[in-house]
Coordinates of N, CA and C in Angstrom, one line a residue:
Chain A
R1405 N -14.0 -9.7 -13.4 CA -14.1 -9.3 -12.6 C -13.1 -8.4 -11.8
K1406 N -12.2 -7.7 -11.3 CA -11.5 -6.9 -11.0 C -11.7 -7.5 -8.6
E1407 N -9.9 -8.2 -8.8 CA -9.5 -8.4 -7.1 C -11.1 -7.2 -6.5
V1408 N -10.3 -5.5 -6.5 CA -10.4 -5.2 -5.1 C -10.9 -3.5 -7.1
E1409 N -11.9 -3.7 -7.2 CA -12.2 -2.4 -7.2 C -13.1 -1.2 -6.8
Q1410 N -12.6 0.5 -6.7 CA -13.4 1.1 -7.6 C -13.7 1.8 -7.8
D1411 N -14.8 3.1 -7.6 CA -15.2 4.4 -8.5 C -14.3 5.0 -9.2
P1412 N -14.3 4.7 -10.6 CA -13.4 5.6 -11.3 C -13.1 6.9 -10.8
G1413 N -12.1 7.9 -10.7 CA -12.7 9.0 -10.4 C -12.3 10.2 -11.5
P1414 N -11.8 11.2 -11.8 CA -11.3 12.3 -10.6 C -12.8 12.6 -9.7
F1415 N -12.4 12.5 -8.6 CA -14.0 13.6 -7.6 C -13.6 14.8 -7.3
N1416 N -14.9 15.9 -8.6 CA -14.1 17.0 -8.2 C -14.9 17.3 -6.9
V1417 N -14.7 18.6 -6.1 CA -16.3 18.3 -4.8 C -15.8 20.3 -3.8
P1418 N -16.3 20.6 -4.0 CA -16.0 22.1 -2.7 C -15.9 21.6 -1.6
E1419 N -15.3 22.9 -0.9 CA -15.4 22.7 -0.1 C -16.2 22.6 1.1
G1420 N -16.7 21.2 2.2 CA -18.4 21.7 3.3 C -19.2 20.3 2.7
A1421 N -18.3 19.9 1.5 CA -19.3 18.9 0.6 C -19.3 17.7 0.9
T1422 N -20.1 16.5 1.4 CA -19.6 15.5 1.6 C -19.9 14.7 0.6
V1423 N -18.5 13.4 0.6 CA -18.8 12.9 -0.7 C -18.6 10.9 -0.2
A1424 N -18.6 10.4 -1.4 CA -18.5 9.1 -0.9 C -17.8 7.7 -1.9
F1425 N -17.1 6.8 -1.4 CA -16.5 6.2 -1.7 C -16.9 4.9 -1.5
N1426 N -16.9 4.4 -3.4 CA -17.4 2.7 -3.1 C -15.6 2.1 -3.7
C1427 N -15.9 1.1 -3.3 CA -15.9 0.0 -3.8 C -16.1 -1.4 -2.8
T1428 N -16.1 -2.3 -4.5 CA -16.4 -3.5 -4.5 C -15.1 -4.9 -4.2
Y1429 N -15.0 -6.3 -3.8 CA -14.2 -7.5 -3.8 C -14.4 -8.1 -4.1
S1430 N -14.4 -9.1 -5.3 CA -13.9 -10.1 -4.6 C -14.2 -12.0 -4.6
N1431 N -12.6 -12.2 -3.7 CA -12.6 -12.8 -2.7 C -13.4 -12.6 -1.4
S1432 N -14.3 -13.9 -1.0 CA -15.1 -13.9 -0.2 C -14.7 -14.4 1.1
A1433 N -13.5 -15.2 0.8 CA -11.9 -15.4 1.7 C -11.6 -13.8 2.8
S1434 N -11.2 -13.2 2.6 CA -12.0 -12.4 2.9 C -11.9 -11.6 4.8
Q1435 N -10.5 -11.1 4.9 CA -11.1 -9.9 6.6 C -10.0 -9.4 6.8
S1436 N -9.8 -9.1 5.9 CA -10.0 -7.4 6.8 C -9.5 -6.5 5.6
F1437 N -9.7 -5.7 6.4 CA -10.4 -4.5 5.2 C -9.7 -3.0 5.6
F1438 N -8.9 -2.1 4.6 CA -8.7 -0.6 4.9 C -9.1 0.5 4.0
W1439 N -9.1 1.4 4.4 CA -9.0 2.4 3.3 C -6.9 3.3 3.5
Y1440 N -6.5 3.8 2.9 CA -5.5 3.8 2.5 C -5.5 5.6 1.8
R1441 N -4.9 6.5 2.4 CA -4.3 8.2 1.4 C -3.6 8.0 0.7
Q1442 N -2.9 8.7 -0.4 CA -2.1 8.3 -0.9 C -2.8 10.2 -1.8
D1443 N -1.3 10.9 -0.9 CA -0.3 12.8 -1.8 C 0.7 12.8 -2.5
C1444 N -0.1 13.3 -3.3 CA 1.2 13.0 -5.3 C 2.2 12.1 -4.7
R1445 N 2.7 11.4 -4.9 CA 4.0 11.3 -5.4 C 5.2 11.0 -3.5
K1446 N 3.9 10.5 -3.0 CA 4.2 10.0 -1.1 C 3.9 8.8 -1.0
E1447 N 4.4 8.0 0.5 CA 3.5 7.0 -0.2 C 2.2 6.7 0.7
P1448 N 1.6 5.4 1.1 CA 0.3 5.5 1.5 C 0.0 5.4 2.7
K1449 N -0.5 6.3 3.1 CA -0.6 6.8 4.8 C -2.7 5.9 4.6
L1450 N -2.1 4.7 5.4 CA -4.1 4.4 6.3 C -4.1 5.2 6.6
L1451 N -5.3 5.3 6.1 CA -6.4 5.6 6.8 C -7.2 5.5 8.2
M1452 N -7.9 4.3 7.8 CA -9.2 3.4 8.8 C -9.2 2.1 8.3
S1453 N -8.9 0.5 10.0 CA -9.6 0.0 8.9 C -10.9 -0.2 9.1
V1454 N -11.7 -1.1 8.8 CA -12.8 -1.8 8.1 C -13.2 -1.9 8.8
Y1455 N -14.8 -2.1 9.9 CA -15.3 -2.9 10.9 C -17.0 -3.6 9.8
S1456 N -17.1 -4.8 10.1 CA -18.7 -5.2 11.0 C -19.7 -4.4 10.6
S1457 N -18.9 -3.9 11.7 CA -20.3 -3.2 12.2 C -20.0 -1.5 11.9
G1458 N -19.3 -1.8 10.7 CA -18.7 0.3 10.8 C -18.7 0.7 12.0
N1459 N -17.2 1.5 11.5 CA -17.0 3.0 12.2 C -16.7 4.1 11.8
E1460 N -15.9 5.2 12.4 CA -16.0 6.9 12.5 C -15.2 6.6 13.2
D1461 N -14.3 8.0 12.5 CA -13.5 8.6 13.2 C -13.2 9.8 12.3
G1462 N -13.7 10.5 13.4 CA -14.3 12.0 12.9 C -15.3 12.1 11.7
R1463 N -14.4 13.2 10.8 CA -15.7 13.2 9.9 C -15.8 12.0 8.9
F1464 N -15.1 11.1 8.8 CA -14.5 10.1 8.1 C -15.8 8.5 8.4
T1465 N -16.3 7.9 7.8 CA -17.4 6.4 8.1 C -17.0 5.6 7.3
A1466 N -16.2 4.4 7.1 CA -16.4 3.1 6.5 C -17.2 2.8 7.5
Q1467 N -17.8 1.8 5.7 CA -18.7 0.9 5.7 C -18.9 -0.6 5.2
L1468 N -18.9 -2.0 6.0 CA -18.4 -2.6 5.5 C -19.3 -3.9 5.3
N1469 N -19.8 -4.5 4.1 CA -21.4 -5.1 4.1 C -20.4 -6.3 3.4
R1470 N -20.6 -7.7 4.4 CA -20.2 -8.9 3.6 C -20.9 -9.5 3.0
A1471 N -21.9 -9.4 2.9 CA -23.2 -10.0 2.8 C -22.5 -9.6 0.7
S1472 N -23.3 -8.3 0.6 CA -22.8 -7.9 -1.0 C -21.6 -7.9 -1.0
Q1473 N -19.9 -7.7 -0.7 CA -19.2 -7.0 -0.1 C -18.9 -6.6 -1.5
Y1474 N -18.7 -5.6 -0.1 CA -19.5 -4.0 -0.6 C -18.6 -3.4 0.4
I1475 N -17.4 -2.1 0.1 CA -16.8 -1.0 0.6 C -17.2 -0.1 1.4
S1476 N -17.1 1.3 2.4 CA -17.8 2.7 1.4 C -17.1 3.0 1.9
L1477 N -16.8 4.2 1.4 CA -15.6 5.9 2.7 C -16.6 6.8 2.6
L1478 N -17.5 7.8 3.2 CA -17.8 9.0 3.6 C -16.5 9.6 4.0
I1479 N -16.6 10.7 3.8 CA -15.8 12.7 3.9 C -17.2 13.4 4.5
R1480 N -17.3 13.3 5.1 CA -17.7 15.0 5.7 C -17.2 16.5 5.4
D1481 N -18.3 16.9 5.5 CA -17.5 18.6 5.6 C -16.0 18.5 5.4
S1482 N -16.3 18.7 3.7 CA -14.6 17.6 3.0 C -13.8 19.5 3.5
K1483 N -12.4 18.9 3.6 CA -11.6 19.9 3.4 C -10.7 20.9 2.6
L1484 N -9.7 21.5 2.0 CA -9.4 21.8 0.9 C -7.8 20.6 1.2
S1485 N -7.9 19.5 2.2 CA -6.5 18.8 2.7 C -7.1 17.2 3.3
D1486 N -7.7 17.3 2.5 CA -8.5 16.0 1.9 C -8.5 15.7 0.0
S1487 N -7.6 15.9 0.0 CA -7.9 15.9 -2.2 C -6.2 14.9 -2.2
A1488 N -6.4 14.4 -2.8 CA -5.5 13.0 -2.0 C -6.4 11.2 -3.0
T1489 N -5.4 10.5 -3.1 CA -5.7 9.2 -4.3 C -6.4 9.0 -2.7
Y1490 N -7.7 8.3 -3.0 CA -8.1 7.9 -1.9 C -7.9 5.7 -2.0
L1491 N -7.3 4.8 -1.9 CA -7.3 3.7 -1.9 C -8.4 2.1 -1.4
C1492 N -8.5 1.1 -1.4 CA -9.5 0.7 -0.8 C -8.5 -0.6 -0.9
V1493 N -8.4 -0.7 0.5 CA -7.3 -2.2 0.5 C -7.9 -3.9 1.3
V1494 N -7.6 -4.7 0.1 CA -8.7 -6.5 1.5 C -7.5 -6.7 1.6
N1495 N -7.1 -7.6 2.4 CA -6.2 -9.2 2.6 C -6.9 -9.4 2.1
W1496 N -5.8 -10.5 1.1 CA -6.5 -11.7 0.3 C -6.7 -13.1 1.0
G1497 N -7.4 -13.5 2.4 CA -7.8 -14.6 1.9 C -6.9 -14.5 3.4
N1498 N -6.9 -16.3 3.2 CA -6.1 -16.4 4.1 C -3.5 -16.4 3.3
Q1499 N -4.1 -16.6 2.7 CA -2.4 -15.8 1.7 C -1.9 -14.5 2.7
G1500 N -1.4 -15.0 4.2 CA -0.7 -14.1 5.1 C 0.0 -12.6 5.0
G1501 N -0.7 -11.6 4.9 CA -0.5 -10.4 5.2 C -0.4 -9.6 3.1
K1502 N -0.9 -10.6 2.6 CA -1.1 -10.3 1.5 C -1.7 -9.2 1.1
L1503 N -1.5 -7.7 0.4 CA -2.7 -7.3 0.9 C -3.1 -7.0 -1.1
I1504 N -4.7 -7.0 -1.9 CA -4.7 -6.0 -2.7 C -5.3 -5.0 -3.0
F1505 N -4.6 -3.9 -3.4 CA -4.9 -2.4 -4.0 C -6.2 -2.2 -4.5
G1506 N -7.3 -1.9 -4.7 CA -7.6 -1.0 -5.5 C -7.8 0.2 -6.5
Q1507 N -7.7 0.1 -7.4 CA -7.1 1.7 -8.1 C -6.6 2.9 -8.2
G1508 N -7.6 3.1 -7.5 CA -7.7 5.0 -5.7 C -8.8 5.4 -6.9
T1509 N -9.3 6.0 -6.6 CA -10.5 7.2 -6.2 C -9.0 8.6 -6.2
E1510 N -9.5 9.6 -7.2 CA -8.4 10.4 -7.3 C -9.8 11.4 -5.7
L1511 N -9.3 11.7 -5.4 CA -10.5 13.2 -4.7 C -10.1 14.7 -5.1
S1512 N -10.9 15.7 -5.5 CA -10.3 16.9 -5.5 C -11.0 18.3 -4.6
V1513 N -10.4 19.2 -3.5 CA -11.4 20.3 -3.1 C -11.1 20.6 -3.7
K1514 N -11.8 21.7 -3.2 CA -12.3 22.8 -4.4 C -12.5 24.1 -3.7
P1515 N -11.5 24.9 -4.1 CA -12.4 26.3 -2.6 C -13.4 26.6 -2.6
Chain B
D42 N 6.1 12.4 11.4 CA 7.9 10.7 11.3 C 7.3 9.7 10.9
T43 N 8.0 9.4 9.4 CA 7.9 7.7 9.4 C 8.6 7.4 10.4
E44 N 7.9 5.5 11.0 CA 8.9 5.0 11.6 C 9.0 3.8 10.7
V45 N 9.4 4.0 9.6 CA 9.7 2.6 8.9 C 10.5 4.0 7.6
T46 N 11.8 3.8 8.0 CA 12.6 4.5 7.0 C 13.3 3.6 5.7
Q47 N 13.6 4.7 4.9 CA 13.5 3.7 3.4 C 15.1 5.3 3.4
T48 N 16.3 4.3 2.0 CA 17.4 4.6 1.9 C 18.1 4.4 0.0
P49 N 18.4 4.9 -0.5 CA 18.5 6.2 -0.5 C 16.8 6.8 -1.1
K50 N 16.4 7.6 -0.9 CA 15.1 7.9 -1.7 C 15.1 8.8 -3.0
H51 N 16.1 9.1 -3.7 CA 16.5 8.3 -5.4 C 17.4 7.6 -5.8
L52 N 17.5 6.9 -6.5 CA 18.6 6.4 -7.4 C 18.5 6.8 -8.8
V53 N 19.3 7.0 -9.4 CA 19.1 6.4 -10.4 C 21.1 5.3 -11.4
M54 N 20.3 4.4 -11.8 CA 21.1 2.8 -11.5 C 21.3 2.9 -13.9
G55 N 22.4 2.7 -14.1 CA 22.6 1.8 -15.2 C 22.2 1.1 -15.5
M56 N 21.7 -0.2 -16.5 CA 21.8 -1.6 -16.7 C 22.3 -3.0 -16.1
T57 N 23.7 -2.3 -16.2 CA 24.4 -3.9 -15.7 C 25.1 -2.9 -14.5
N58 N 24.4 -2.0 -13.5 CA 24.6 -1.6 -11.9 C 24.3 -3.1 -11.0
K59 N 25.0 -2.7 -10.1 CA 24.6 -3.4 -8.8 C 24.4 -2.6 -7.7
K60 N 23.0 -2.4 -7.1 CA 22.2 -1.9 -5.5 C 21.6 -2.4 -4.9
S61 N 21.8 -1.4 -3.7 CA 20.5 -2.1 -2.9 C 19.4 -1.2 -2.5
L62 N 18.1 -1.4 -2.2 CA 17.6 -0.9 -0.8 C 17.9 -1.2 0.2
K63 N 17.5 -0.2 0.9 CA 16.9 -0.3 2.4 C 15.9 0.1 3.1
C64 N 15.7 -0.4 4.1 CA 14.5 0.0 4.6 C 14.6 -0.5 6.6
E65 N 14.3 -0.1 6.9 CA 14.4 -0.5 8.6 C 13.0 -0.1 9.2
Q66 N 12.4 -0.2 10.6 CA 11.5 0.3 11.1 C 11.5 0.0 12.4
H67 N 10.9 0.9 12.9 CA 11.2 0.8 14.7 C 10.2 0.8 15.0
M68 N 8.5 0.4 15.0 CA 7.9 0.3 15.8 C 7.4 -1.7 16.7
G69 N 8.8 -2.5 15.8 CA 8.9 -4.0 16.8 C 7.9 -4.5 15.4
H70 N 7.3 -4.2 14.8 CA 6.7 -5.3 13.7 C 7.5 -6.3 13.5
R71 N 7.1 -7.8 12.7 CA 7.6 -9.7 12.5 C 7.8 -9.7 11.1
A72 N 6.6 -8.4 10.6 CA 6.4 -8.8 9.7 C 7.0 -7.9 8.2
M73 N 7.2 -7.6 6.8 CA 8.2 -6.7 5.8 C 7.7 -6.3 4.4
Y74 N 7.7 -5.5 3.6 CA 6.4 -6.0 2.5 C 7.5 -5.4 1.8
W75 N 8.0 -5.8 0.2 CA 8.2 -5.0 -1.0 C 7.3 -4.5 -1.6
Y76 N 6.6 -3.6 -1.8 CA 6.2 -3.1 -3.0 C 7.3 -2.3 -4.2
K77 N 6.1 -2.7 -5.2 CA 6.5 -2.2 -6.7 C 5.0 -0.9 -6.8
Q78 N 5.9 0.7 -7.2 CA 4.6 1.0 -8.1 C 4.6 2.0 -9.1
K79 N 4.1 2.1 -10.1 CA 4.1 2.5 -10.6 C 3.0 3.2 -11.0
A80 N 3.7 4.8 -11.8 CA 2.9 6.1 -11.6 C 1.3 6.3 -12.7
K81 N 0.2 6.5 -11.1 CA -1.1 6.2 -11.5 C -2.5 5.4 -11.6
K82 N -0.8 4.1 -10.7 CA -1.6 2.6 -10.4 C -1.2 2.6 -8.5
P83 N -1.9 1.7 -8.2 CA -1.2 1.1 -7.0 C -0.5 0.4 -7.2
P84 N -0.3 0.2 -5.2 CA 1.1 -0.3 -5.3 C 0.9 -2.2 -5.4
E85 N 2.3 -3.0 -6.3 CA 1.4 -4.4 -6.0 C 2.9 -4.7 -5.4
L86 N 2.4 -5.3 -4.7 CA 3.5 -6.8 -3.5 C 4.7 -7.0 -4.1
M87 N 5.3 -7.7 -4.2 CA 6.3 -8.4 -4.7 C 6.6 -9.7 -4.4
F88 N 7.6 -9.2 -2.0 CA 7.8 -9.6 -0.9 C 6.7 -9.7 0.1
V89 N 6.7 -10.8 0.4 CA 6.9 -10.9 1.9 C 7.7 -11.3 2.8
Y90 N 7.9 -10.7 4.1 CA 9.0 -11.5 4.9 C 8.2 -11.8 6.2
S91 N 7.5 -12.6 6.7 CA 7.1 -13.0 8.1 C 8.1 -13.8 9.1
Y92 N 8.6 -13.3 10.2 CA 9.5 -13.7 10.9 C 11.0 -14.1 9.9
E93 N 11.1 -12.7 9.9 CA 12.6 -13.4 9.0 C 12.7 -14.6 7.8
K94 N 12.2 -14.9 7.9 CA 12.0 -16.3 6.6 C 11.0 -15.3 5.5
L95 N 11.8 -15.8 4.1 CA 9.6 -15.3 2.9 C 9.0 -15.6 3.1
S96 N 8.3 -16.3 3.0 CA 6.8 -16.2 2.4 C 6.2 -16.4 1.6
I97 N 6.0 -14.6 0.9 CA 5.8 -14.4 -0.6 C 6.3 -14.1 -1.3
N98 N 6.8 -14.8 -2.6 CA 7.5 -14.1 -3.3 C 6.5 -14.7 -4.5
E99 N 5.6 -13.4 -5.7 CA 5.0 -12.9 -6.1 C 4.6 -13.3 -7.7
S100 N 6.2 -14.3 -7.5 CA 7.6 -14.2 -9.6 C 7.8 -13.2 -9.7
V101 N 8.3 -11.9 -8.7 CA 9.2 -11.6 -9.2 C 10.7 -11.7 -10.2
P102 N 11.0 -11.0 -10.7 CA 12.0 -12.0 -11.4 C 13.2 -11.7 -10.8
S103 N 14.2 -12.2 -11.2 CA 15.3 -13.3 -10.1 C 16.1 -11.3 -10.1
R104 N 16.3 -10.6 -11.3 CA 17.1 -9.2 -11.0 C 16.5 -8.2 -10.1
F105 N 15.6 -8.6 -8.9 CA 15.9 -9.0 -7.7 C 16.0 -9.8 -6.9
S106 N 16.9 -9.1 -5.6 CA 16.5 -10.6 -4.4 C 16.1 -9.7 -3.1
P107 N 15.9 -10.2 -2.7 CA 15.3 -9.8 -1.1 C 16.2 -9.6 -0.4
E108 N 17.0 -9.8 0.8 CA 16.8 -9.6 2.5 C 16.3 -9.5 3.3
C109 N 16.8 -10.7 4.7 CA 15.9 -10.1 5.5 C 17.1 -9.9 7.2
P110 N 18.0 -9.3 7.3 CA 19.8 -9.8 7.9 C 18.4 -9.7 9.5
N111 N 17.8 -9.0 9.7 CA 17.0 -8.5 11.4 C 15.7 -8.5 11.1
S112 N 15.0 -8.8 11.9 CA 14.2 -8.4 12.6 C 13.3 -7.1 12.2
S113 N 14.1 -5.5 11.8 CA 14.3 -4.4 11.7 C 14.0 -4.4 10.5
L114 N 15.1 -4.7 9.5 CA 15.7 -4.7 8.5 C 15.6 -4.9 6.7
L115 N 15.6 -4.2 5.9 CA 15.0 -4.8 5.4 C 15.7 -4.7 3.9
N116 N 16.1 -5.8 3.0 CA 16.9 -5.4 2.0 C 16.5 -5.8 0.1
L117 N 16.4 -4.7 -0.5 CA 16.7 -5.2 -1.5 C 17.5 -4.9 -2.8
H118 N 18.0 -6.2 -3.4 CA 19.1 -5.7 -4.5 C 19.0 -6.3 -5.2
L119 N 19.2 -5.4 -6.2 CA 18.9 -4.6 -7.5 C 20.3 -5.5 -8.5
H120 N 20.1 -5.7 -9.6 CA 21.5 -6.5 -10.4 C 21.0 -6.6 -12.1
A121 N 20.8 -6.2 -13.3 CA 20.6 -5.9 -14.3 C 19.4 -4.8 -14.5
L122 N 19.0 -4.4 -13.9 CA 17.7 -3.6 -14.5 C 17.5 -3.9 -15.7
Q123 N 16.1 -3.4 -16.0 CA 15.8 -3.3 -17.4 C 15.0 -1.7 -16.9
P124 N 15.4 -0.4 -17.7 CA 14.4 0.7 -17.6 C 13.0 0.3 -17.0
E125 N 12.1 -0.7 -17.6 CA 10.8 -0.6 -17.3 C 11.2 -1.1 -15.2
D126 N 11.5 -1.0 -14.5 CA 11.5 -1.9 -14.1 C 12.1 -0.3 -13.4
S127 N 11.9 0.4 -14.0 CA 11.6 2.5 -12.5 C 10.8 2.7 -12.2
A128 N 10.1 3.1 -10.5 CA 8.9 3.1 -10.2 C 9.7 3.2 -9.2
L129 N 8.9 3.8 -8.4 CA 8.5 3.7 -7.1 C 8.2 2.4 -6.1
Y130 N 9.1 2.5 -5.0 CA 9.9 1.1 -3.9 C 9.9 0.8 -2.6
L131 N 8.9 1.2 -3.2 CA 8.0 1.5 -1.4 C 8.3 0.3 -0.2
C132 N 8.7 -0.1 0.4 CA 8.8 -0.9 2.2 C 7.9 -0.8 2.9
A133 N 7.3 -1.6 3.4 CA 5.8 -1.7 5.6 C 6.5 -2.7 5.2
S134 N 5.7 -2.2 7.2 CA 6.3 -3.6 8.3 C 4.5 -3.9 8.6
S135 N 4.7 -4.6 9.9 CA 3.0 -4.0 9.9 C 3.0 -6.4 10.8
Q136 N 2.5 -6.4 12.1 CA 2.4 -7.2 13.2 C 1.5 -7.9 11.6
P137 N 2.2 -9.6 12.3 CA 2.4 -11.1 11.4 C 0.7 -10.9 10.8
Q138 N -0.1 -11.7 10.0 CA -1.1 -12.3 10.2 C -1.0 -13.0 10.8
G139 N -2.1 -12.7 12.0 CA -2.5 -14.4 13.3 C -4.7 -14.1 12.8
G140 N -4.6 -15.3 12.8 CA -5.3 -15.3 12.6 C -6.5 -15.0 11.8
A141 N -7.6 -14.5 12.2 CA -8.0 -14.0 10.2 C -8.2 -12.8 9.9
M142 N -8.0 -11.3 11.7 CA -7.8 -10.6 11.1 C -5.8 -9.8 11.3
M143 N -5.8 -8.1 10.6 CA -4.3 -8.5 10.0 C -5.1 -7.0 10.6
K144 N -4.2 -6.5 10.8 CA -3.7 -5.1 11.2 C -3.0 -4.1 10.4
G145 N -3.1 -2.7 10.1 CA -2.8 -2.6 8.9 C -1.5 -2.3 8.3
Q146 N -1.2 -2.2 7.0 CA 0.8 -2.6 7.4 C 1.0 -0.8 6.8
F147 N 2.0 -0.4 7.3 CA 2.9 1.1 7.5 C 4.3 1.2 6.7
F148 N 4.1 2.1 6.1 CA 5.0 2.2 4.2 C 6.1 3.0 5.1
G149 N 7.3 2.9 4.5 CA 8.1 4.1 3.6 C 7.9 4.8 3.2
P150 N 9.1 5.9 3.3 CA 8.6 6.3 1.7 C 8.3 6.0 0.4
G151 N 9.1 5.1 0.5 CA 10.2 5.1 -1.1 C 11.4 4.7 -1.5
T152 N 11.3 4.8 -2.6 CA 12.4 5.1 -2.6 C 12.3 5.3 -4.9
R153 N 13.0 6.3 -5.5 CA 12.8 6.6 -6.7 C 14.0 6.0 -7.4
L154 N 13.8 4.9 -8.0 CA 14.6 4.1 -8.7 C 15.0 4.8 -10.5
T155 N 15.8 5.0 -11.4 CA 15.3 5.7 -13.1 C 16.4 4.7 -13.1
V156 N 15.3 4.0 -14.0 CA 16.9 2.6 -14.5 C 17.4 3.5 -16.1
L157 N 18.7 3.1 -16.1 CA 18.6 3.7 -17.8 C 19.6 3.1 -18.2

């Protein structure tokens, strides 16, 4: 089993669509969870941290299920500017600062 | 504007050259990281510095030598690289992991390295 596994992409959706990304992780000792986005030939940018109670930031909602070791990201009313690769990222147990990245899911939002 | 800067943006070097990548952060963070990213792959951790001390080396070949002169600066010294080392090298910073939770890491724009 991969350490952090994401839906294979790419996702091609029309503007205004709702799109959901899923992610599972294998290390039950992981405590911190994030979604990053990465535009082509740019650095990853932190989109949002993911908290146990779930959290929302505008059109973006993140959920965490520790029992299932599952993380999700929901994007509502998708915009052309949401086109990017979305990376599920998990800290690796108690190894201070070590983050493990999923392979990423490419999203393409079309007019 | 990114608060983590990296120089140079692009670097082309031969296998016998010695060069250095530089990273600077202005966020007051005390943990800094080097990652390597190949095309269509996620970033792979190379080194972690916490409070200016090397805390993680992910079995990186010795032709890569990190250095943390102070809490704001991080260097990566390169010597006798191979063509397969061509990649985007990303620097990141964060607060050190204290307790169970950690804050996210913030990345610089990267140095795109080509080894001929």
